[in-house]
XYZ file of C-alpha atoms in Angstrom:
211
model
C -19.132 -15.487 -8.459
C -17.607 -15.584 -12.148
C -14.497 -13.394 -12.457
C -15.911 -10.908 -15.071
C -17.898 -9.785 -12.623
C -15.831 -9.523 -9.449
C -13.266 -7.587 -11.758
C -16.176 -5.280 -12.458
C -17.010 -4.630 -8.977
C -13.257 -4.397 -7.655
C -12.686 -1.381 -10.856
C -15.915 0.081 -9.268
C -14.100 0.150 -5.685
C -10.928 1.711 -7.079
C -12.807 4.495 -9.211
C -14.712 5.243 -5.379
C -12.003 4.870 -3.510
C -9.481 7.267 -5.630
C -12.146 10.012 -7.005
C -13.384 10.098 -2.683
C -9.655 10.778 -1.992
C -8.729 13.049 -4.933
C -11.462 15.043 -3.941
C -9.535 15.675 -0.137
C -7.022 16.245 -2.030
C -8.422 19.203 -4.481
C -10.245 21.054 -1.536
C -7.962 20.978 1.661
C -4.245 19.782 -0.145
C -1.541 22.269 -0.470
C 1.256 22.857 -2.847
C 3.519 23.932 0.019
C 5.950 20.716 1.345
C 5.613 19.799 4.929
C 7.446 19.559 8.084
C 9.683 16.188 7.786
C 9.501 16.552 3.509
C 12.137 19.085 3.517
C 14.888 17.488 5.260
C 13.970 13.714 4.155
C 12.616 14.477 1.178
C 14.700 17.736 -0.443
C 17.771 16.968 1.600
C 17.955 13.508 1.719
C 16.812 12.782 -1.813
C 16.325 15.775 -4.630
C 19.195 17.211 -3.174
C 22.002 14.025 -4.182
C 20.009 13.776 -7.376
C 20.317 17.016 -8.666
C 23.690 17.064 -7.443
C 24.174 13.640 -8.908
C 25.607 11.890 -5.815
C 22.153 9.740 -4.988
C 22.951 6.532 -4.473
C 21.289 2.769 -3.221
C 21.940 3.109 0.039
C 19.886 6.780 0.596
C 16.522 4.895 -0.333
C 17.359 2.937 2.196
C 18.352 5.603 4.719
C 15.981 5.705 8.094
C 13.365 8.185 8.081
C 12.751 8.645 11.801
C 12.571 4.398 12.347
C 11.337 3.528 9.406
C 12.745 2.452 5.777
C 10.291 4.273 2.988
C 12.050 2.540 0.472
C 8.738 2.859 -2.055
C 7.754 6.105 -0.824
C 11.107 7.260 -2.526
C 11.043 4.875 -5.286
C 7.347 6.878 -6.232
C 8.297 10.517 -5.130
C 11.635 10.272 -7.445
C 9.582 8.751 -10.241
C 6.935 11.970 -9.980
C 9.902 14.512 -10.032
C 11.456 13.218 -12.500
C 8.364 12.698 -15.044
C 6.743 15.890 -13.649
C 9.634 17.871 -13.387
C 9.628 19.443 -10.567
C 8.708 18.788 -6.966
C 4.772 19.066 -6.511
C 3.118 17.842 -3.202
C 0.093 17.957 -4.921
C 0.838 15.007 -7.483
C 2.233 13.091 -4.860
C -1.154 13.407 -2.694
C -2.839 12.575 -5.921
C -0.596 9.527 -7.016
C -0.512 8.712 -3.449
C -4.976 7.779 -3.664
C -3.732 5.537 -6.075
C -2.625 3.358 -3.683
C -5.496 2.634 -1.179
C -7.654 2.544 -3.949
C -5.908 -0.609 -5.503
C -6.200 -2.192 -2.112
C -9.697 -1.596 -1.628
C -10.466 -2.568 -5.150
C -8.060 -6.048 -5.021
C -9.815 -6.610 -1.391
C -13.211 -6.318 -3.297
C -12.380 -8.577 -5.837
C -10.899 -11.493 -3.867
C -13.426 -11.148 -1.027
C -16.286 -11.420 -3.093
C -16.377 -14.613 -3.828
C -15.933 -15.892 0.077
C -19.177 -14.927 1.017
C -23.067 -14.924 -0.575
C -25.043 -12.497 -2.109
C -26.241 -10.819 1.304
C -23.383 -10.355 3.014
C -21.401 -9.240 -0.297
C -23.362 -5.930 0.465
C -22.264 -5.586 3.780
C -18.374 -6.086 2.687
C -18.524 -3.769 0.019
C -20.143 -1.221 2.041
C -18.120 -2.178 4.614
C -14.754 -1.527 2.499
C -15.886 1.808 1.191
C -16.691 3.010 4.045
C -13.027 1.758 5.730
C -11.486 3.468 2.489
C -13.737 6.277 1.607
C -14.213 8.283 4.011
C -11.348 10.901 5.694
C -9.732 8.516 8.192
C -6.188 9.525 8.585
C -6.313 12.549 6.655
C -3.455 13.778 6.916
C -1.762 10.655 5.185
C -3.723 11.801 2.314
C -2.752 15.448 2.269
C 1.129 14.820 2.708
C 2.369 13.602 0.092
C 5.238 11.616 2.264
C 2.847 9.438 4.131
C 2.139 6.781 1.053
C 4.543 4.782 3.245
C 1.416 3.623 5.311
C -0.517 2.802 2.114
C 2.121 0.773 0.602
C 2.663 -1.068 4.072
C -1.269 -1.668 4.223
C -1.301 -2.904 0.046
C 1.731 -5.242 0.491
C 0.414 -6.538 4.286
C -2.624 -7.069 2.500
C -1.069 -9.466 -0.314
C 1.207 -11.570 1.931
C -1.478 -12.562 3.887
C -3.190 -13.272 0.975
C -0.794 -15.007 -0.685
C 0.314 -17.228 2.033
C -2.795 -17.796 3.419
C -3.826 -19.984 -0.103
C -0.486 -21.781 -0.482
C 1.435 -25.135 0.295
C 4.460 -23.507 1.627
C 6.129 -23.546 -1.396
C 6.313 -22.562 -5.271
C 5.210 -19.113 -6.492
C 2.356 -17.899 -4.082
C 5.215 -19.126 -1.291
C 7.477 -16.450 -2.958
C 4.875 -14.048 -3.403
C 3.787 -14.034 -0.005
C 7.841 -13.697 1.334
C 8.224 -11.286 -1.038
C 5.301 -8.900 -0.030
C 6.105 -9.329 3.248
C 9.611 -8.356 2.836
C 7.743 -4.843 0.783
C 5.821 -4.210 3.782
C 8.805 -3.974 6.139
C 10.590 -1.884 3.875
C 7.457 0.675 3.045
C 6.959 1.453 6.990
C 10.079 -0.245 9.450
C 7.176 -0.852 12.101
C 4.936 -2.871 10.161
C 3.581 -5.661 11.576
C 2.998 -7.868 8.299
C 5.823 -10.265 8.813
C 4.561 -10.903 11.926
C 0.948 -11.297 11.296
C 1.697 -13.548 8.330
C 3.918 -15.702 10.656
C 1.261 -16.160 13.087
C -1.333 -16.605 10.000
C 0.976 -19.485 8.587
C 1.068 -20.840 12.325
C -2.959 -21.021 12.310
C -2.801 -22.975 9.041
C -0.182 -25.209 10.518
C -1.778 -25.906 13.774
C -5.182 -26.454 11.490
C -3.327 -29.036 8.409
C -0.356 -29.823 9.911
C 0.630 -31.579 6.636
C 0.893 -28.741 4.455
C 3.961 -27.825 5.787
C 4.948 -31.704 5.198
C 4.418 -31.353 1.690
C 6.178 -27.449 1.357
């Protein structure tokens, strides 16, 4: 399948994907903050920086078990373009996120499988991404956590499932990996990229040889 085209149909899977969540968001999301967002989101983070004491290490603070570090790398980046703290453009940046996943699925999928079963996976994805599963990630605008972990899961597997154990994809794969840990402390990416790379091993033992 030539690339033009597979570009085409992953921009079609983001514009679904985002305008399916922003609607959620414009009929059922409120502008009022929620339960853990105003002690690790006001007094963990808007606080210091309005104070001016915010430093490294409170990105990296635990929320609950996990490490959000992207969550509050993208919240501080909406207050401080919009202004002000609105749950409302989080939820809506926040769509942003699952819809590049579905759409970058889409794309490299595509070409993996023929022309009748390329129906059934982009159905398939829509539907996973679409419709309200988990809908109260989408509505609070501290849950991207789960997105990010599911977009940079997504791209170490991807990443290290095409390469020789070495050069750039090698890093890429690490390096999402490593994003995935730190967007949700329980995600299971590392792991499932570990066992991934095993598969390959057990299947070409020599590409790990040659990396």
């Amino acid at each position: 399948m030539e690339l033009r085209r597979r570009l085409v149909v992953g921009m079609c899977g983001f514009a679904a994907v985002f305008l399916a969540r922003a609607w959620l968001v414009l009929v059922a999301g409120s502008e009022v903050p929620f339960a853990d967002q105003w002690g690790g989101e006001a007094r963990r983070i808007y606080e210091p920086l309005l104070n001016g004491t915010l430093t490294l290490v409170d990105l990296f603070h635990p929320a609950n078990e996990h490490r959000i570090v992207f969550t509050h790398l993208l919240n501080l980046g909406l207050f401080k373009v919009n202004g002000q703290w609105d749950p409302l453009v989080q939820m809506l940046a926040g769509a942003l996120i699952p819809a590049t996943t579905a759409g970058l699925l889409t794309a490299f999928l595509l070409p993996l499988v023929d022309r009748i079963q390329r129906i059934a996976l982009i159905v398939s994805l829509l539907a996973v991404f679409c419709l309200p599963f988990g809908w109260e990630n989408t509505l609070w605008g501290y849950q991207t956590c789960f997105s990010f972990s599911i977009l940079f899961a997504m791209g170490a597997l991807g990443f290290l499932g095409l390469c020789d154990f070495r050069g750039w994809q090698w890093a890429g794969g690490l390096a999402c990996a490593a994003a995935a840990y730190l967007s949700l402390g329980t995600s299971s990416a590392i792991g499932a990229a570990l066992g991934f790379m095993g598969l390959v091993a057990m299947r070409d033992p020599d590409r790990i040889r040659r990396g």
